[in-house]
Amino acid sequence: MLKSFLKLFTAITILMVIISCSTDNEYESLVAGEDFTGTNIRVLSIDTFSVKLSTMKFDSITTSTSGRLLIGQYNDDDMGIINTSAYVQLSPSAYYLDNDAILDSVGLVLGYDNYYYNDTTQVATLNIHKLTDKMTSDDLYFYNTTETSYEATPLITKSYYPTPNNDSLFVTLPYNFGEELFNGIRDNIITDQESLYQQLKGLTIQPSSNDDGSVIGFSTDTGLSYLRFYYTIPDELETDEYTYDMTINTYYNHIESDVTGLPLEAITGQEYNLTSTESGNISYNQAGTGYVTRIEFPSIKDLYNIGGSEGTILDATLYIEPNSLSHSDIQPLSETLLLYTIDQNNDLASQISNSVDVVTATTTNVDSEFNQVAFTVPVIDFIDQKLNESPITQDALIMIPTDYNSTINKIIFNDSQRSNFNTKLVITYAVYE
């Protein structure tokens, strides 16, 4: 489960004049005279440290706390066939209906929450099935790998064009399905959640295996998504129509990707690291499926060999370039990422923070003419930790968006070789002489 951790470091900000290094020199320096500090200081800007990228995959991530149902399927050149399906349990606010109530119709209302990914101009399919088992978990959460069995034949299949900027999507369900539930509540056969689950353990909404369009987000909020029964109570004068709702009380999204024939197929477990040199000099991040880019700095200890004297890191910034062909208007690039550390087993360790707030990576223009961008990542806290740790560990950095468990957005990163060294670590280092 991805969540915020306690802040680990308090950083002292030192304002210095930074001299950027050229492509021809290993580093450049500025000498501050004795009148300024009582000693000579050389300030070096160094960008020759190696940056190692690899891809790993979390065994599972929580998808039952995001407030969003993700439903859809599409084929991605980088990530394979992405399939997302939603599982829900429902309950009413009260188990009571008038004794004379007669069901007119029943339908599922799915409220759009404005999220979508990939091509919404393609027809999408919803297959709504009844669950055959109750949704259960060993803890308080459900995950992207969780599955609950359901009936092979759907209650209904609906094809539609997604309109995520609209209010909602309405799916009419079979009358006999609604009548059994409605009459059970009216006749006091269904009187609580347990007796409801005897007749309706829940629903799953599955895309078609032939879909190749988009993944759509629907809200789990009580007033936006619900199962609605329309009914009347006949009398001698007039007949009014009433509604009776069941809302979502538990849910999760099952998210999977078929990476057959792609470099990602080599990742067989959470501890496996697919290096960028094994995957065409790129690495992968994708929310929802669990893929993340592992970032290491193998040569960082060489900093002690520079200058021959004691020194201090004034700044450390990682620039990492997303592949320009991997994002577009329908596959937007996340503009802000959070920094975490993972250990040698690729288990989540902690979130990177400083004395002010959590540390974030943000996009910046590298070349406006060619619309090239890079993520600027403040890594001074992590570098300080690596230089001073004892014993030496094999932990690494990862970057994930805040909505990592509620979207399926991807980022493909170019390593230093593929990016022509736009992916690089730049350290500003003061040497005391």
Short mmCIF file of C-alpha atoms in Angstrom, two decimals:
data_model
loop_
_atom_site.label_atom_id
_atom_site.label_comp_id
_atom_site.label_asym_id
_atom_site.label_seq_id
_atom_site.Cartn_x
_atom_site.Cartn_y
_atom_site.Cartn_z
CA MET A 1 0.00 0.00 0.00
CA LEU A 2 1.34 3.36 -1.02
CA LYS A 3 0.91 6.06 1.61
CA SER A 4 2.79 8.98 3.13
CA PHE A 5 5.54 8.32 5.63
CA LEU A 6 7.06 10.40 8.45
CA LYS A 7 9.55 13.01 7.32
CA LEU A 8 13.10 11.73 7.64
CA PHE A 9 15.46 14.65 7.02
CA THR A 10 15.89 18.33 7.88
CA ALA A 11 17.85 20.05 5.10
CA ILE A 12 19.80 23.30 5.62
CA THR A 13 19.52 25.43 2.47
CA ILE A 14 22.77 27.12 1.47
CA LEU A 15 22.58 29.84 -1.18
CA MET A 16 25.65 29.74 -3.41
CA VAL A 17 26.60 30.84 -6.92
CA ILE A 18 26.33 27.79 -9.18
CA ILE A 19 28.50 27.53 -12.25
CA SER A 20 27.01 25.10 -14.77
CA CYS A 21 29.41 22.62 -16.33
CA SER A 22 30.04 22.52 -20.06
CA THR A 23 29.88 19.44 -22.24
CA ASP A 24 33.65 19.54 -22.74
CA ASN A 25 34.81 19.60 -19.10
CA GLU A 26 34.21 17.15 -16.30
CA TYR A 27 33.45 20.06 -14.00
CA GLU A 28 34.07 23.76 -13.61
CA SER A 29 34.84 25.60 -10.40
CA LEU A 30 34.58 28.96 -8.68
CA VAL A 31 37.11 30.03 -6.06
CA ALA A 32 35.91 32.11 -3.11
CA GLY A 33 38.80 34.09 -1.52
CA GLU A 34 39.89 34.26 2.09
CA ASP A 35 38.25 37.66 2.56
CA PHE A 36 34.87 35.90 2.13
CA THR A 37 35.25 32.84 4.32
CA GLY A 38 38.69 32.79 5.85
CA THR A 39 39.59 29.89 3.57
CA ASN A 40 39.44 29.01 -0.10
CA ILE A 41 36.30 27.30 -1.37
CA ARG A 42 35.88 25.80 -4.79
CA VAL A 43 32.31 25.27 -5.96
CA LEU A 44 32.06 22.49 -8.53
CA SER A 45 29.15 21.59 -10.78
CA ILE A 46 29.48 17.92 -11.79
CA ASP A 47 27.27 15.91 -14.16
CA THR A 48 29.41 12.83 -14.81
CA PHE A 49 27.87 10.50 -12.22
CA SER A 50 26.18 7.45 -13.73
CA VAL A 51 22.39 7.15 -13.52
CA LYS A 52 21.13 3.56 -13.64
CA LEU A 53 17.49 2.97 -14.60
CA SER A 54 15.63 -0.31 -14.34
CA THR A 55 12.00 -1.42 -14.19
CA MET A 56 10.40 -3.44 -11.40
CA LYS A 57 6.80 -4.34 -10.62
CA PHE A 58 5.01 -4.35 -7.28
CA ASP A 59 3.29 -7.65 -6.57
CA SER A 60 0.11 -5.75 -5.71
CA ILE A 61 -1.18 -2.25 -4.99
CA THR A 62 -4.32 -1.14 -3.16
CA THR A 63 -7.28 -0.21 -5.37
CA SER A 64 -10.12 -0.13 -2.83
CA THR A 65 -9.51 3.33 -1.36
CA SER A 66 -9.30 5.56 -4.42
CA GLY A 67 -12.96 6.57 -4.75
CA ARG A 68 -12.93 5.55 -8.41
CA LEU A 69 -14.06 2.60 -10.53
CA LEU A 70 -11.79 1.93 -13.51
CA ILE A 71 -13.40 0.11 -16.44
CA GLY A 72 -12.05 -0.47 -19.93
CA GLN A 73 -9.46 -2.06 -22.17
CA TYR A 74 -6.96 -0.85 -24.76
CA ASN A 75 -3.81 -2.06 -26.47
CA ASP A 76 -0.65 -0.09 -25.70
CA ASP A 77 2.56 -0.41 -27.73
CA ASP A 78 4.70 -0.10 -24.59
CA MET A 79 2.61 -1.71 -21.85
CA GLY A 80 0.63 -4.38 -23.70
CA ILE A 81 -3.11 -5.00 -23.38
CA ILE A 82 -4.41 -3.08 -20.37
CA ASN A 83 -7.63 -4.45 -18.86
CA THR A 84 -9.42 -2.88 -15.89
CA SER A 85 -12.63 -4.16 -14.29
CA ALA A 86 -14.61 -3.04 -11.23
CA TYR A 87 -16.10 -5.14 -8.41
CA VAL A 88 -18.75 -3.67 -6.10
CA GLN A 89 -20.95 -4.63 -3.18
CA LEU A 90 -24.15 -2.66 -2.64
CA SER A 91 -26.56 -1.92 0.19
CA PRO A 92 -29.57 0.38 0.77
CA SER A 93 -29.88 2.95 3.51
CA ALA A 94 -33.01 1.17 4.80
CA TYR A 95 -34.58 -2.25 4.22
CA TYR A 96 -38.14 -1.05 3.81
CA LEU A 97 -40.63 -0.67 0.94
CA ASP A 98 -44.37 -0.01 1.06
CA ASN A 99 -46.41 -3.22 1.03
CA ASP A 100 -48.20 -2.11 -2.16
CA ALA A 101 -45.08 -1.04 -4.06
CA ILE A 102 -44.73 -2.44 -7.60
CA LEU A 103 -41.42 -2.40 -9.48
CA ASP A 104 -41.39 -0.62 -12.83
CA SER A 105 -37.70 -0.92 -13.82
CA VAL A 106 -34.17 -1.13 -12.48
CA GLY A 107 -30.88 0.27 -13.70
CA LEU A 108 -27.28 0.93 -12.73
CA VAL A 109 -26.20 4.58 -12.65
CA LEU A 110 -22.44 5.15 -13.08
CA GLY A 111 -21.36 8.72 -12.42
CA TYR A 112 -18.42 9.89 -14.52
CA ASP A 113 -15.59 11.46 -12.50
CA ASN A 114 -13.89 13.06 -15.55
CA TYR A 115 -10.94 10.63 -15.65
CA TYR A 116 -10.14 8.80 -18.86
CA TYR A 117 -7.05 7.40 -20.55
CA ASN A 118 -6.53 6.67 -24.24
CA ASP A 119 -9.07 6.89 -27.09
CA THR A 120 -12.65 7.68 -26.05
CA THR A 121 -13.81 7.89 -29.69
CA GLN A 122 -13.87 4.08 -29.83
CA VAL A 123 -16.91 2.04 -28.75
CA ALA A 124 -16.56 0.58 -25.27
CA THR A 125 -18.38 -2.38 -23.75
CA LEU A 126 -19.75 -3.03 -20.28
CA ASN A 127 -20.54 -6.61 -19.28
CA ILE A 128 -22.32 -6.62 -15.92
CA HIS A 129 -22.21 -9.93 -14.03
CA LYS A 130 -23.49 -11.11 -10.66
CA LEU A 131 -20.82 -12.26 -8.23
CA THR A 132 -21.02 -15.86 -7.08
CA ASP A 133 -18.84 -15.25 -4.00
CA LYS A 134 -18.72 -12.44 -1.48
CA MET A 135 -15.82 -10.03 -1.78
CA THR A 136 -13.34 -11.03 0.93
CA SER A 137 -9.85 -9.95 1.91
CA ASP A 138 -7.22 -11.05 4.43
CA ASP A 139 -6.90 -7.44 5.58
CA LEU A 140 -8.83 -4.20 5.24
CA TYR A 141 -7.92 -3.69 1.59
CA PHE A 142 -8.44 -5.09 -1.87
CA TYR A 143 -5.76 -4.97 -4.55
CA ASN A 144 -5.23 -4.74 -8.29
CA THR A 145 -4.59 -8.51 -8.26
CA THR A 146 -7.76 -9.40 -6.28
CA GLU A 147 -10.40 -11.42 -8.12
CA THR A 148 -13.86 -12.57 -7.05
CA SER A 149 -15.71 -15.26 -8.99
CA TYR A 150 -18.79 -14.29 -10.98
CA GLU A 151 -21.41 -15.81 -13.26
CA ALA A 152 -20.15 -16.56 -16.76
CA THR A 153 -23.24 -15.10 -18.44
CA PRO A 154 -23.65 -11.35 -17.94
CA LEU A 155 -26.90 -9.85 -16.73
CA ILE A 156 -26.60 -7.31 -19.52
CA THR A 157 -24.08 -6.15 -22.12
CA LYS A 158 -24.02 -2.49 -23.08
CA SER A 159 -21.96 -0.85 -25.83
CA TYR A 160 -21.47 2.90 -25.56
CA TYR A 161 -19.25 5.82 -26.54
CA PRO A 162 -17.59 7.17 -23.38
CA THR A 163 -18.39 10.80 -22.59
CA PRO A 164 -16.37 11.42 -19.41
CA ASN A 165 -17.35 15.09 -19.27
CA ASN A 166 -21.03 14.17 -18.90
CA ASP A 167 -22.80 13.48 -15.62
CA SER A 168 -23.44 9.76 -15.76
CA LEU A 169 -24.05 6.60 -17.74
CA PHE A 170 -27.29 4.65 -17.21
CA VAL A 171 -27.47 0.90 -17.83
CA THR A 172 -30.94 -0.72 -17.78
CA LEU A 173 -30.85 -4.11 -16.06
CA PRO A 174 -33.20 -7.08 -16.58
CA TYR A 175 -36.56 -6.75 -14.89
CA ASN A 176 -36.46 -10.19 -13.31
CA PHE A 177 -33.12 -9.37 -11.66
CA GLY A 178 -34.60 -6.25 -10.06
CA GLU A 179 -37.92 -7.85 -9.20
CA GLU A 180 -36.34 -10.57 -7.08
CA LEU A 181 -34.46 -8.03 -4.98
CA PHE A 182 -37.29 -5.51 -4.84
CA ASN A 183 -39.94 -7.99 -3.78
CA GLY A 184 -37.55 -9.54 -1.25
CA ILE A 185 -37.17 -6.20 0.51
CA ARG A 186 -40.89 -5.34 0.22
CA ASP A 187 -41.93 -8.71 1.62
CA ASN A 188 -39.40 -8.62 4.50
CA ILE A 189 -37.37 -11.53 3.14
CA ILE A 190 -34.33 -9.27 2.77
CA THR A 191 -34.00 -7.38 6.06
CA ASP A 192 -30.25 -6.77 6.48
CA GLN A 193 -26.96 -6.91 4.65
CA GLU A 194 -26.44 -10.61 5.21
CA SER A 195 -29.83 -11.60 3.81
CA LEU A 196 -29.25 -9.21 0.88
CA TYR A 197 -25.99 -11.00 0.11
CA GLN A 198 -27.85 -14.28 -0.07
CA GLN A 199 -29.49 -12.94 -3.24
CA LEU A 200 -26.93 -10.36 -4.42
CA LYS A 201 -23.34 -10.83 -3.34
CA GLY A 202 -22.26 -8.02 -5.61
CA LEU A 203 -21.63 -7.05 -9.22
CA THR A 204 -18.62 -6.89 -11.48
CA ILE A 205 -18.37 -4.67 -14.53
CA GLN A 206 -16.07 -6.11 -17.16
CA PRO A 207 -14.93 -4.69 -20.52
CA SER A 208 -15.10 -6.82 -23.63
CA SER A 209 -12.01 -8.85 -24.51
CA ASN A 210 -12.28 -7.27 -27.98
CA ASP A 211 -12.30 -3.65 -26.80
CA ASP A 212 -9.43 -1.40 -27.83
CA GLY A 213 -10.38 2.08 -26.75
CA SER A 214 -10.01 3.61 -23.30
CA VAL A 215 -10.20 3.19 -19.56
CA ILE A 216 -12.92 5.31 -17.95
CA GLY A 217 -13.21 6.49 -14.35
CA PHE A 218 -16.54 6.36 -12.53
CA SER A 219 -17.12 7.76 -9.03
CA THR A 220 -17.97 5.57 -6.05
CA ASP A 221 -19.71 8.46 -4.25
CA THR A 222 -23.16 7.67 -2.88
CA GLY A 223 -24.91 10.38 -4.87
CA LEU A 224 -23.17 9.61 -8.17
CA SER A 225 -23.12 5.82 -8.65
CA TYR A 226 -25.90 3.51 -7.44
CA LEU A 227 -28.38 0.77 -8.30
CA ARG A 228 -31.77 2.43 -8.73
CA PHE A 229 -35.23 0.82 -8.59
CA TYR A 230 -38.17 2.74 -10.07
CA TYR A 231 -41.54 1.79 -8.58
CA THR A 232 -45.11 2.92 -8.10
CA ILE A 233 -47.72 2.62 -5.36
CA PRO A 234 -51.13 2.43 -7.10
CA ASP A 235 -54.12 4.18 -5.54
CA GLU A 236 -57.57 5.25 -6.69
CA LEU A 237 -56.64 8.81 -7.71
CA GLU A 238 -53.17 8.83 -9.25
CA THR A 239 -49.97 6.85 -9.51
CA ASP A 240 -46.70 8.54 -8.55
CA GLU A 241 -43.28 7.09 -9.41
CA TYR A 242 -40.75 6.58 -6.63
CA THR A 243 -37.13 5.48 -6.48
CA TYR A 244 -35.23 3.17 -4.16
CA ASP A 245 -31.42 3.09 -4.26
CA MET A 246 -28.62 0.77 -3.29
CA THR A 247 -25.22 2.44 -3.06
CA ILE A 248 -21.67 1.12 -3.20
CA ASN A 249 -20.28 0.14 0.22
CA THR A 250 -17.22 -1.85 -0.88
CA TYR A 251 -15.34 -1.92 -4.17
CA TYR A 252 -12.02 -2.57 -5.85
CA ASN A 253 -10.48 -2.45 -9.31
CA HIS A 254 -8.83 -5.48 -10.85
CA ILE A 255 -6.07 -4.26 -13.19
CA GLU A 256 -3.94 -6.44 -15.38
CA SER A 257 -1.74 -6.17 -18.44
CA ASP A 258 -0.79 -8.75 -21.03
CA VAL A 259 2.86 -8.03 -21.89
CA THR A 260 3.45 -11.09 -24.05
CA GLY A 261 6.25 -10.41 -26.53
CA LEU A 262 7.33 -7.16 -24.83
CA PRO A 263 10.48 -6.52 -22.75
CA LEU A 264 8.28 -6.36 -19.61
CA GLU A 265 7.57 -10.07 -20.03
CA ALA A 266 10.98 -10.73 -18.44
CA ILE A 267 9.80 -9.39 -15.06
CA THR A 268 8.73 -12.51 -13.17
CA GLY A 269 8.51 -11.16 -9.61
CA GLN A 270 8.83 -8.05 -7.47
CA GLU A 271 12.56 -8.55 -6.86
CA TYR A 272 13.40 -8.71 -10.58
CA ASN A 273 14.95 -5.57 -12.07
CA LEU A 274 14.80 -5.13 -15.84
CA THR A 275 17.68 -2.78 -16.67
CA SER A 276 17.18 -0.11 -19.31
CA THR A 277 20.00 -1.64 -21.36
CA GLU A 278 17.87 -4.80 -21.63
CA SER A 279 14.79 -2.89 -22.79
CA GLY A 280 16.02 -0.57 -25.53
CA ASN A 281 17.48 2.07 -23.18
CA ILE A 282 14.09 2.91 -21.67
CA SER A 283 12.37 2.15 -18.37
CA TYR A 284 8.70 2.00 -17.48
CA ASN A 285 6.29 3.58 -15.00
CA GLN A 286 2.58 2.78 -15.00
CA ALA A 287 0.01 3.51 -12.35
CA GLY A 288 -2.48 0.78 -11.55
CA THR A 289 -0.45 -2.12 -12.94
CA GLY A 290 2.43 -1.64 -10.49
CA TYR A 291 5.34 -0.89 -12.83
CA VAL A 292 7.88 1.66 -11.58
CA THR A 293 11.33 2.87 -12.61
CA ARG A 294 14.07 2.10 -10.11
CA ILE A 295 16.75 4.82 -10.03
CA GLU A 296 20.27 4.25 -8.71
CA PHE A 297 23.54 6.20 -8.69
CA PRO A 298 26.27 3.53 -8.70
CA SER A 299 29.22 5.94 -8.85
CA ILE A 300 28.07 8.43 -6.22
CA LYS A 301 30.82 7.39 -3.76
CA ASP A 302 33.35 8.78 -6.28
CA LEU A 303 32.38 12.21 -5.00
CA TYR A 304 34.88 11.69 -2.17
CA ASN A 305 37.70 11.48 -4.72
CA ILE A 306 37.03 14.95 -6.13
CA GLY A 307 39.18 17.87 -5.05
CA GLY A 308 41.30 15.93 -2.59
CA SER A 309 39.79 17.78 0.37
CA GLU A 310 36.73 17.80 2.54
CA GLY A 311 33.58 19.04 0.79
CA THR A 312 29.88 19.73 1.14
CA ILE A 313 27.01 19.05 -1.27
CA LEU A 314 25.13 22.27 -1.92
CA ASP A 315 22.62 20.86 -4.41
CA ALA A 316 21.81 17.60 -6.18
CA THR A 317 19.31 17.48 -9.02
CA LEU A 318 18.33 14.56 -11.21
CA TYR A 319 17.09 15.34 -14.70
CA ILE A 320 15.22 12.42 -16.26
CA GLU A 321 13.71 12.59 -19.72
CA PRO A 322 10.35 11.00 -20.66
CA ASN A 323 10.23 9.44 -24.09
CA SER A 324 8.47 11.98 -26.32
CA LEU A 325 6.67 9.27 -28.32
CA SER A 326 5.07 7.72 -25.23
CA HIS A 327 2.74 10.57 -24.22
CA SER A 328 0.09 12.54 -26.08
CA ASP A 329 -3.22 14.35 -25.64
CA ILE A 330 -5.02 11.04 -24.99
CA GLN A 331 -2.14 9.64 -22.93
CA PRO A 332 -1.12 12.70 -20.92
CA LEU A 333 2.09 12.97 -18.94
CA SER A 334 1.79 13.29 -15.16
CA GLU A 335 3.37 16.64 -14.34
CA THR A 336 4.15 16.01 -10.65
CA LEU A 337 5.61 12.87 -9.10
CA LEU A 338 6.31 11.93 -5.49
CA LEU A 339 9.65 10.43 -4.44
CA TYR A 340 9.94 7.22 -2.44
CA THR A 341 12.75 4.85 -1.56
CA ILE A 342 12.60 1.09 -2.03
CA ASP A 343 14.93 -1.47 -0.49
CA GLN A 344 16.99 -4.22 -2.09
CA ASN A 345 13.87 -6.42 -2.35
CA ASN A 346 11.91 -3.60 -4.02
CA ASP A 347 9.69 -3.20 -0.98
CA LEU A 348 8.49 0.33 -0.34
CA ALA A 349 10.59 1.94 2.39
CA SER A 350 9.80 5.63 2.89
CA GLN A 351 8.76 8.86 1.22
CA ILE A 352 11.40 11.51 0.58
CA SER A 353 10.73 14.77 2.40
CA ASN A 354 12.63 17.81 3.62
CA SER A 355 12.11 20.38 6.36
CA VAL A 356 9.30 22.05 4.43
CA ASP A 357 7.24 19.36 2.69
CA VAL A 358 7.38 16.15 0.73
CA VAL A 359 9.77 16.28 -2.23
CA THR A 360 8.26 16.25 -5.71
CA ALA A 361 9.55 15.89 -9.26
CA THR A 362 8.15 18.37 -11.77
CA THR A 363 8.40 18.82 -15.51
CA THR A 364 10.53 21.49 -17.14
CA ASN A 365 11.17 22.41 -20.78
CA VAL A 366 14.44 21.12 -22.19
CA ASP A 367 13.88 22.25 -25.76
CA SER A 368 10.77 24.31 -26.47
CA GLU A 369 11.28 24.09 -30.25
CA PHE A 370 10.93 20.32 -30.23
CA ASN A 371 8.57 20.19 -27.22
CA GLN A 372 11.10 18.21 -25.18
CA VAL A 373 10.58 18.05 -21.43
CA ALA A 374 12.38 16.49 -18.50
CA PHE A 375 11.50 15.85 -14.89
CA THR A 376 13.53 17.91 -12.43
CA VAL A 377 14.06 15.87 -9.28
CA PRO A 378 15.60 17.31 -6.09
CA VAL A 379 17.64 14.39 -4.72
CA ILE A 380 20.00 16.07 -2.24
CA ASP A 381 18.36 14.32 0.73
CA PHE A 382 18.70 10.91 -0.89
CA ILE A 383 22.31 11.56 -1.98
CA ASP A 384 23.26 12.70 1.53
CA GLN A 385 21.70 9.55 2.90
CA LYS A 386 23.64 7.33 0.48
CA LEU A 387 26.94 9.06 1.22
CA ASN A 388 26.55 8.76 5.00
CA GLU A 389 24.79 5.43 5.39
CA SER A 390 26.38 2.64 7.37
CA PRO A 391 26.13 -0.17 6.57
CA ILE A 392 25.81 0.35 2.82
CA THR A 393 22.35 -0.58 1.50
CA GLN A 394 20.97 -1.36 -1.95
CA ASP A 395 17.99 0.96 -1.72
CA ALA A 396 16.95 3.12 -4.66
CA LEU A 397 14.60 5.91 -5.69
CA ILE A 398 11.24 5.57 -7.40
CA MET A 399 8.84 8.25 -8.61
CA ILE A 400 5.08 7.78 -8.64
CA PRO A 401 2.09 10.11 -9.11
CA THR A 402 -0.26 10.83 -6.20
CA ASP A 403 -3.01 8.89 -8.03
CA TYR A 404 -0.86 5.79 -8.56
CA ASN A 405 -3.59 3.43 -7.30
CA SER A 406 -6.49 5.09 -9.13
CA THR A 407 -5.24 5.63 -12.69
CA ILE A 408 -3.36 3.70 -15.37
CA ASN A 409 -1.22 6.57 -16.70
CA LYS A 410 2.22 5.56 -17.97
CA ILE A 411 5.58 7.29 -18.26
CA ILE A 412 8.40 5.87 -20.36
CA PHE A 413 11.82 7.23 -19.35
CA ASN A 414 14.87 7.49 -21.59
CA ASP A 415 18.15 6.55 -19.94
CA SER A 416 21.31 8.66 -20.36
CA GLN A 417 22.34 6.97 -23.59
CA ARG A 418 18.98 7.26 -25.32
CA SER A 419 18.33 10.80 -24.13
CA ASN A 420 21.74 12.08 -25.30
CA PHE A 421 22.48 12.75 -21.63
CA ASN A 422 19.38 14.80 -20.88
CA THR A 423 18.92 12.15 -18.20
CA LYS A 424 21.70 13.01 -15.75
CA LEU A 425 22.58 13.78 -12.14
CA VAL A 426 24.01 17.25 -11.50
CA ILE A 427 25.72 17.86 -8.16
CA THR A 428 26.92 21.23 -6.89
CA TYR A 429 29.82 20.53 -4.53
CA ALA A 430 31.86 22.89 -2.36
CA VAL A 431 35.46 21.83 -1.65
CA TYR A 432 37.29 23.48 1.26
CA GLU A 433 41.03 24.01 0.76
#
